[in-house]
XYZ file of C-alpha atoms in Angstrom:
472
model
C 0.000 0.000 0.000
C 2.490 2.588 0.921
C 3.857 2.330 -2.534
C 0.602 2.585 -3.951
C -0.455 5.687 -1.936
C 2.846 7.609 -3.063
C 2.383 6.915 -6.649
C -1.313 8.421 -6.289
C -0.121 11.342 -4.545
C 2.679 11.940 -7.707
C 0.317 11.185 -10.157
C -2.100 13.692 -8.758
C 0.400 16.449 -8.172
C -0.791 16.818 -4.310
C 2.352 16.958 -2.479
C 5.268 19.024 -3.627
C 8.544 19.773 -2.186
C 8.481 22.295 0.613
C 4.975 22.271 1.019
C 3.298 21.995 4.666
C 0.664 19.208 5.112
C -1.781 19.641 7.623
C -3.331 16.135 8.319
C -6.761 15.847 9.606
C -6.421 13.009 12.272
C -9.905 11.668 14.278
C -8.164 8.524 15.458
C -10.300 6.511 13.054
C -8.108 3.257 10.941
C -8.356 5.560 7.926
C -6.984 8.964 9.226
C -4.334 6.563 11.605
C -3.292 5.589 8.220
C -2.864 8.546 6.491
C -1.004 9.792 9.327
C 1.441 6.924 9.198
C 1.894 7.168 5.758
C 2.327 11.007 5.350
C 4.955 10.551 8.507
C 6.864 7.750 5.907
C 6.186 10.045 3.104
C 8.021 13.277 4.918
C 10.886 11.306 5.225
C 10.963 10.584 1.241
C 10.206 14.322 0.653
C 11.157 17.745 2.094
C 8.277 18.527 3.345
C 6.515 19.672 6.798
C 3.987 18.059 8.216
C 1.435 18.810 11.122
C -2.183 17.563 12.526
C -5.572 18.979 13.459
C -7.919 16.849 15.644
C -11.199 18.371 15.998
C -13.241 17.640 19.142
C -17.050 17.967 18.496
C -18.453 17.892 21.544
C -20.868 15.108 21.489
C -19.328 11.869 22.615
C -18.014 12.607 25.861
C -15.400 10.803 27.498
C -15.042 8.562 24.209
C -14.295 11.551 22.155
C -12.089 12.568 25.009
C -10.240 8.956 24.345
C -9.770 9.740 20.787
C -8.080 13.111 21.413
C -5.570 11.531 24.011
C -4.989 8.514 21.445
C -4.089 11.275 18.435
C -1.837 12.989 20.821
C 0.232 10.105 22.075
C 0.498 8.911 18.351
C 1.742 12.017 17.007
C 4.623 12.667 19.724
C 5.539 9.054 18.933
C 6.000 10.382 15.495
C 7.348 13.676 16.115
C 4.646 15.827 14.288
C 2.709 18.802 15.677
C -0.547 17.961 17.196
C -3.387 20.527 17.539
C -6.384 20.038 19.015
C -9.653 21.898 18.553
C -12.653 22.315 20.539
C -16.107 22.877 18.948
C -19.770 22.478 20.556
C -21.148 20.857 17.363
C -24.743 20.396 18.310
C -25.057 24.127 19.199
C -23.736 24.697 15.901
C -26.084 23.158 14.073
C -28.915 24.696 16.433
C -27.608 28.246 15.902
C -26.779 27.840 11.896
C -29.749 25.568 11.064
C -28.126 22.208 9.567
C -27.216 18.881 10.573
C -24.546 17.805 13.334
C -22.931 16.079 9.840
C -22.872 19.126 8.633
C -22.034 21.491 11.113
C -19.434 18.880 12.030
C -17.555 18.960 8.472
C -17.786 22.903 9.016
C -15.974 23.060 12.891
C -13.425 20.566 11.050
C -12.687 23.202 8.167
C -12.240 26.259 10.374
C -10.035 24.129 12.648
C -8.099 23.782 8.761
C -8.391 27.507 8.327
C -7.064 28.508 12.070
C -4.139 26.067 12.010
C -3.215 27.212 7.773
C -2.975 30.941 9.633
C -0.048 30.199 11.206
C 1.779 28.631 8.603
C 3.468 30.572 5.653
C 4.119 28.996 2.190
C 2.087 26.496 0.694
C -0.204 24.339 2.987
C -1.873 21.646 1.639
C -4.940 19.816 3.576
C -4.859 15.897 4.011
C -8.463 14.287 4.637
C -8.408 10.602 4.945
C -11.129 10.088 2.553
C -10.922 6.077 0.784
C -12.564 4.217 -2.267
C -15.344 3.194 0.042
C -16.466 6.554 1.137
C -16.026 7.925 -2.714
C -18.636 5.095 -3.732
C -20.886 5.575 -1.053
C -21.289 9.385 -1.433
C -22.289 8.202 -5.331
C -24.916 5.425 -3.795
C -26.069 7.844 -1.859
C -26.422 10.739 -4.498
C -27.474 8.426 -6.640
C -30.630 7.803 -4.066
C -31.100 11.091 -3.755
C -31.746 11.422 -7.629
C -28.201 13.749 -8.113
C -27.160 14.571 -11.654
C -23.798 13.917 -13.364
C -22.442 16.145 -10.206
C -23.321 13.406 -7.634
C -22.616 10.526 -9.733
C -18.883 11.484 -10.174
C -18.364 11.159 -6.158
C -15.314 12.313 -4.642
C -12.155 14.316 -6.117
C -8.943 13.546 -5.282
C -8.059 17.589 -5.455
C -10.441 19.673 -5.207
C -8.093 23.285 -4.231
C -5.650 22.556 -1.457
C -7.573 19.712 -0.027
C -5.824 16.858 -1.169
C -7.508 13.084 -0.448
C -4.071 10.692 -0.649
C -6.305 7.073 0.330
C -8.694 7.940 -2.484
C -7.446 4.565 -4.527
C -7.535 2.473 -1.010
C -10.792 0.432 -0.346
C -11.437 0.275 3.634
C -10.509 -3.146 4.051
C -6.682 -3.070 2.671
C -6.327 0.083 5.416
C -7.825 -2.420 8.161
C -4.715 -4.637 7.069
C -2.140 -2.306 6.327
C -2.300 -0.779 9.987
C -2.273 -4.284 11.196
C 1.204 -5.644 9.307
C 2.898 -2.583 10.955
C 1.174 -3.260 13.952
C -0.774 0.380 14.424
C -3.827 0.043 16.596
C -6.379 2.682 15.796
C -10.118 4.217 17.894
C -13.561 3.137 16.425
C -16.050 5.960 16.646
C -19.395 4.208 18.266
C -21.426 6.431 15.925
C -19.999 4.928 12.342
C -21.253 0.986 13.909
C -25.033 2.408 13.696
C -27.354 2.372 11.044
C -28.902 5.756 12.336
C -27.797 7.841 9.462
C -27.966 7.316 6.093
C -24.328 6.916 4.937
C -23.957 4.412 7.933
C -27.028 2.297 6.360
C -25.082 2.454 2.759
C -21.990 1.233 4.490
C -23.029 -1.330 6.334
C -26.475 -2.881 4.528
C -26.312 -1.770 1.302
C -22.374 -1.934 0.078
C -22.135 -5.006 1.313
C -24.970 -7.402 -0.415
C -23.655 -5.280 -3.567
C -19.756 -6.721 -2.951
C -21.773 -10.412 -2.296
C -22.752 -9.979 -5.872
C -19.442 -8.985 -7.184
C -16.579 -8.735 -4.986
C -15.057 -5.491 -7.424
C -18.471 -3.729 -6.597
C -16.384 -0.710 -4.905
C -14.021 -0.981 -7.296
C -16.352 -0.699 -10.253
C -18.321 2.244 -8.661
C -15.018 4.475 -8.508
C -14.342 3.424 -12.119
C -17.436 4.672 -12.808
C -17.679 8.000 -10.937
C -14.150 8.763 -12.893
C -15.416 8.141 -16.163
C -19.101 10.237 -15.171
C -16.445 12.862 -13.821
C -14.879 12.813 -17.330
C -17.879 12.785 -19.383
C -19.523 15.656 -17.211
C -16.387 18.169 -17.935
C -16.800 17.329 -21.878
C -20.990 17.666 -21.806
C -20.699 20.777 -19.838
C -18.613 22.511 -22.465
C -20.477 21.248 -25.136
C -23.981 22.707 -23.372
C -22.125 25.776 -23.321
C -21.540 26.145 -26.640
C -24.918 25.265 -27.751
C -27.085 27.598 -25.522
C -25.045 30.094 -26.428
C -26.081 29.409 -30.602
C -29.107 28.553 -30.162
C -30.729 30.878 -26.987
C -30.718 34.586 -27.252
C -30.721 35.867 -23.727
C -32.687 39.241 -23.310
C -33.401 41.705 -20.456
C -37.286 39.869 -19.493
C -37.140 36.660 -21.661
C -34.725 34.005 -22.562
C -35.507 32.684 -26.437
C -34.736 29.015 -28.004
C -34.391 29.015 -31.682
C -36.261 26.098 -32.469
C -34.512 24.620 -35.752
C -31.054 25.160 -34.279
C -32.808 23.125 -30.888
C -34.003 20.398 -33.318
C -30.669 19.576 -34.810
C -28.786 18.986 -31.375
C -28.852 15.526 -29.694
C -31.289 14.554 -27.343
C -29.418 15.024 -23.984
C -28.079 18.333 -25.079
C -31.913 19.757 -25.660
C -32.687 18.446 -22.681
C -29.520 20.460 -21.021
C -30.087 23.628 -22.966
C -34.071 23.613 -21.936
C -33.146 23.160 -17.934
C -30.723 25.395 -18.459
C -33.274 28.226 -19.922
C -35.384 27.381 -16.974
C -32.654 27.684 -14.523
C -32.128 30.895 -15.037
C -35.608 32.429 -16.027
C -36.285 30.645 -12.443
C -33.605 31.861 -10.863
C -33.965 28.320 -8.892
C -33.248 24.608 -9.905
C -35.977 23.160 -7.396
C -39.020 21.784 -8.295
C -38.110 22.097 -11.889
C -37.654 18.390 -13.823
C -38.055 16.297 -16.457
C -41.572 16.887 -16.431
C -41.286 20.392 -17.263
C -38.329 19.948 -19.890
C -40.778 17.534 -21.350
C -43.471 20.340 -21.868
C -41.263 22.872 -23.050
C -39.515 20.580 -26.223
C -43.723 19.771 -26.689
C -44.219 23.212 -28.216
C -41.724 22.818 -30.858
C -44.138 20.888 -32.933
C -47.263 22.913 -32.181
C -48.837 25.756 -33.161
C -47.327 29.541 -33.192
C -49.437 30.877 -29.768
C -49.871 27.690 -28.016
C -48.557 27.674 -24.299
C -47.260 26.242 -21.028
C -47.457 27.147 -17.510
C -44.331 26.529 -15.505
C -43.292 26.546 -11.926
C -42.235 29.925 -10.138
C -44.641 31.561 -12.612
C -42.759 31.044 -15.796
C -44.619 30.607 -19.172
C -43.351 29.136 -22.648
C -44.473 30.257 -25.384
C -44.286 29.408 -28.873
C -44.098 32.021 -31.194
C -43.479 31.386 -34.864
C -39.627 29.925 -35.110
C -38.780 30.546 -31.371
C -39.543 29.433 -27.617
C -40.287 32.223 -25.288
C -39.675 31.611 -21.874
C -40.394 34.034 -19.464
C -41.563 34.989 -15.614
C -45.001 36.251 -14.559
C -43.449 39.569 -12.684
C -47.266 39.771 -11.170
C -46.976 36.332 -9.684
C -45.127 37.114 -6.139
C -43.059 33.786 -5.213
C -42.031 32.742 -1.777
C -38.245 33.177 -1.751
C -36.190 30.128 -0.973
C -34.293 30.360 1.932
C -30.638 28.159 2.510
C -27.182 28.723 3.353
C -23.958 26.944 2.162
C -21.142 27.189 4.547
C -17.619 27.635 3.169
C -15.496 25.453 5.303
C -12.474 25.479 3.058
C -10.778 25.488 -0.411
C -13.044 23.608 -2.837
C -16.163 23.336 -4.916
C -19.254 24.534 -3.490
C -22.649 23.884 -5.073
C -25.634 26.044 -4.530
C -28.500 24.185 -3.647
C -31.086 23.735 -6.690
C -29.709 26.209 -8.169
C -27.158 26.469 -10.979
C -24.169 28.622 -9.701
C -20.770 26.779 -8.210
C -17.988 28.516 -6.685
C -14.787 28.146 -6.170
C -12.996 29.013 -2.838
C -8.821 29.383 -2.723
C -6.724 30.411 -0.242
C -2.925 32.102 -0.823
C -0.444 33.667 1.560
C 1.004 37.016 0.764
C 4.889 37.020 0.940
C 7.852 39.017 -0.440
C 7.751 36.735 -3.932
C 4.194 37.190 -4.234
C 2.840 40.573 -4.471
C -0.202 40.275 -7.027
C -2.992 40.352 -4.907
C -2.006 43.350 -2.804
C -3.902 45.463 -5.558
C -5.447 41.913 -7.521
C -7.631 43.455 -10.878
C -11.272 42.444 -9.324
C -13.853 40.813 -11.576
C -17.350 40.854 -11.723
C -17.184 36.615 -10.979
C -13.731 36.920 -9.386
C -13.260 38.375 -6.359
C -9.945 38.444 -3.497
C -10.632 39.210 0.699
C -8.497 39.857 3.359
C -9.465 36.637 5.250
C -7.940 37.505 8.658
C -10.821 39.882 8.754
C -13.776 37.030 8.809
C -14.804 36.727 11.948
C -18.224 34.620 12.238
C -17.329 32.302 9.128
C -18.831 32.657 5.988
C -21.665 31.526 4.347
C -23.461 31.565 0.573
C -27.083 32.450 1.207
C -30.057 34.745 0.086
C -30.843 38.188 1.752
C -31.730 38.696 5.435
C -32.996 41.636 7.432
C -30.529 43.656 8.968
C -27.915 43.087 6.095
C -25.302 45.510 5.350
C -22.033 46.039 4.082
C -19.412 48.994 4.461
C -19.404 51.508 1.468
C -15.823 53.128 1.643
C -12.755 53.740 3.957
C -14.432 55.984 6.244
C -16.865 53.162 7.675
C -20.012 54.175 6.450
C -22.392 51.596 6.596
C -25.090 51.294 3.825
C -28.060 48.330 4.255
C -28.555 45.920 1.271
C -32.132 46.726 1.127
C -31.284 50.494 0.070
C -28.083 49.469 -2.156
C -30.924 47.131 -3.794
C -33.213 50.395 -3.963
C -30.738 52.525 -5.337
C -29.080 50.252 -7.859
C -32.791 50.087 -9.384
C -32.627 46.075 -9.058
C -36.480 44.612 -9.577
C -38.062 43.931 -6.351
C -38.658 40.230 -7.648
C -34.959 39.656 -8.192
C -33.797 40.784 -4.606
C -34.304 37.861 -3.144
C -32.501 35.394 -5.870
C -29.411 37.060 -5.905
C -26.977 35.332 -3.704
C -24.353 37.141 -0.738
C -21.505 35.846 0.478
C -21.982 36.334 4.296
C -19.873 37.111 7.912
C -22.813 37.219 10.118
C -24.873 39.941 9.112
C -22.314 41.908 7.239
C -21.926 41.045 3.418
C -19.309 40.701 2.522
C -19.740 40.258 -1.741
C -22.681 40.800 -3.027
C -22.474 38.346 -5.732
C -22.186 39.994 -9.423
C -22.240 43.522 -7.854
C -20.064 44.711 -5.029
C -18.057 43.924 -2.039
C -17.775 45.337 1.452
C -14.702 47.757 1.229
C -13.988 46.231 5.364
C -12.417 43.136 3.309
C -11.065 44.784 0.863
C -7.009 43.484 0.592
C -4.013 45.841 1.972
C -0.686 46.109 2.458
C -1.286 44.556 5.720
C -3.069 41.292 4.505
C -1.165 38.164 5.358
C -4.233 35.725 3.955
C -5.820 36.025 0.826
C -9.465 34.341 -0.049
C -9.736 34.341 -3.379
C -13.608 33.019 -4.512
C -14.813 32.922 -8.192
C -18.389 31.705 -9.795
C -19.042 29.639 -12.501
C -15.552 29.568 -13.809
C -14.570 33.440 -13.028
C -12.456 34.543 -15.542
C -13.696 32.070 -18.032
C -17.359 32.602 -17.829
C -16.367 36.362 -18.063
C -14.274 36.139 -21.247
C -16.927 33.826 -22.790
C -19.755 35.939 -21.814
């Protein structure tokens, strides 16, 4: 295995030379693992490594256990050990989620506080395997996930980096026990009270009865979904760009370029157009797609009625689409926390960002001044103080207008900037608490704004950034 593992992490570029690796160790076999062979690894390359355990308040003396067992291992080994404390249930009280999620959250700030003491490149080391990669795709699967879902787990996504990706569960189990490394078991993973637990232990393994590759297969699979995905997704780009003309209160399909595109690529190009007339992805499916495509074979005039209040139309050699501005709609309310570098999808709706991190230092000067974008935007990070989130407007936003301080709510920036009263509450902030700080597509807070005396940068970009811009 421990050949195995370094060949991954070469072939995926995740470690390089001079790089600090911060480890995220829960006393579990497959974070004992990576610990071990990160330790091995640092000895093969010049690089520094270090460990967060995060203790999430919910298991009591066993969690206590867990933290003493991470600390004993890592003197053994000579690396850095840092514990964290987080109440997780209160968490997920105060920020409405699940402990799971509020969990993965604490975990990722525990990331973020240990990366702000480090200078140089840092690079994050989560311990997830081949079994957890095919059970997020069962699970998404079950859920009814898109190409998205089905392509599981990356092995880098930013600077989280995921070196037991290629490892199924058991061959970690054995590994630890040829070098003799004993390891915790969290009491929570050997129920079937949550859902992944269920896919782990019930359904996984009646699918492995059938064919031993089972997990195996899966992760072949999610690659090649992953692969096919990127290529779709610029081909659906290409297309709705020929064949729908996007205008200020309608978005328009020209129905003989529509016709001569394959089947799944009307189908993309149609959600697509409802996506954004919507300005939501839930509650809009197949069904809907379905009824739009019907018009291109009917009469010039004939219509259908669509959720959030949208109407297709046909008219002559085109599909109208458009929103009822008379309808009012009940916003939809969510929040995605950003709990490190990655990917982050917006719920039912169509945007994804993409969240970096950089240190400034004498070689790197660029994003003192960094040329902002309307999709790309940079943040002095040591100013977030209550975390941030992706969300939807709340009362009592605000951001700060200029260097004096002056505070200006996002109700009267909304006002003044003219924006329709029925797009107000689709248009999504980046949050700290109560004080935006980007509001997406328009401005940010000048608070966060990057100085000379920034050590951290965040640097977070939608839909592609600089790409989307230059092919907009």
């Amino acid at each position: 295995m421990r050949k195995q593992v370094f060949d991954y992490i070469v072939k995926h570029d995740m470690i390089r030379e001079g790089d600090t690796v911060i480890a995220g160790v829960s006393g579990g076999a497959d974070s004992v693992c990576l610990l071990r062979l990160l330790a091995d690894y640092a000895g093969k390359v010049s690089i520094m490594l270090r460990v967060v355990h995060v203790e999430h308040g919910i298991r009591g003396q066993e969690a206590l256990d867990d933290m003493a067992f991470v600390q004993k291992l890592c003197e053994k080994l000579n690396v850095p050990c840092t514990v964290y404390h987080y109440q997780v249930p209160k968490l997920a009280k105060e920020q409405g989620v699940s402990e799971e999620e509020a969990g993965r959250w604490a975990r990722y700030q525990a990331f973020g506080r240990e990366r702000e003491k480090i200078d140089g490149r840092v690079k994050i080391a989560v311990a997830h395997n081949r079994n957890d990669k095919a059970e997020t795709m069962l699970w998404n699967l079950i859920r009814g996930s898109g190409m998205t879902g089905l392509s599981g787990i990356a092995p880098v996504r930013g600077d989280v980096i995921r070196p037991l990706l290629g490892q199924e569960r058991p061959a970690i189990e054995q590994y630890l026990a040829r070098i003799h490394q004993d390891y915790r078991t969290d009491s929570t993973n050997l129920t079937e009270d949550y859902t992944r637990n269920k896919i782990r232990h019930a359904i996984l393994p009646v699918m492995e009865q059938i064919n031993k590759q089972a997990v195996k297969n899966i992760d072949h699979a999610c690659d090649r979904i992953s692969q096919a995905q990127e290529y779709l997704r610029g081909v659906v780009a290409y297309e709705f760009r020929r064949i729908v003309q996007v205008k200020k209160d309608c978005l328009c399909i020209e129905i003989a370029k529509l016709d001569q595109t394959e089947t799944y690529i009307k189908n993309e190009i149609v959600l697509k157009v409802l996506y954004q007339c919507a300005g939501s992805r839930k509650d809009i499916g197949k069904v809907h797609v379905d009824e739009v495509l019907s018009l291109m074979t009917k009469e010039s005039g004939k219509q259908v009625s669509l959720p959030y209040g949208m109407k297709a139309q046909k008219s002559y050699n085109m599909i109208i689409v458009k929103k009822d501005r008379e309808q009012k709609q009940v916003p939809e309310t969510f929040q995605v926390l950003i709990s490190g570098a990655g990917k982050y999808n917006i719920p039912n709706r169509e945007e994804v960002f993409e969240v970096f991190f950089e240190n400034i230092n004498e070689k790197n000067k660029k994003f003192v001044n960094p040329k902002q974008k309307t999709y790309t935007k940079w943040f002095d990070y040591d100013k977030i103080k209550d975390g941030l989130v992706i969300r939807t407007r709340r009362s009592g936003d605000y951001f700060i207008m200029d260097e004096k301080g002056h505070r200006q709510s996002v109700k009267s920036f909304f006002i003044n900037e003219k924006i329709p009263r029925e797009q107000r509450d689709e248009i999504l902030l980046l949050a700290d608490g109560s004080h935006i700080v980007w509001m997406i597509g328009y401005r940010i807070s000048f608070y966060y704004k990057i100085c000379n005396d920034t050590k951290r940068v965040l640097k977070i970009q939608m839909n592609g950034g600089d790409k989307s811009e230059r092919e907009g």
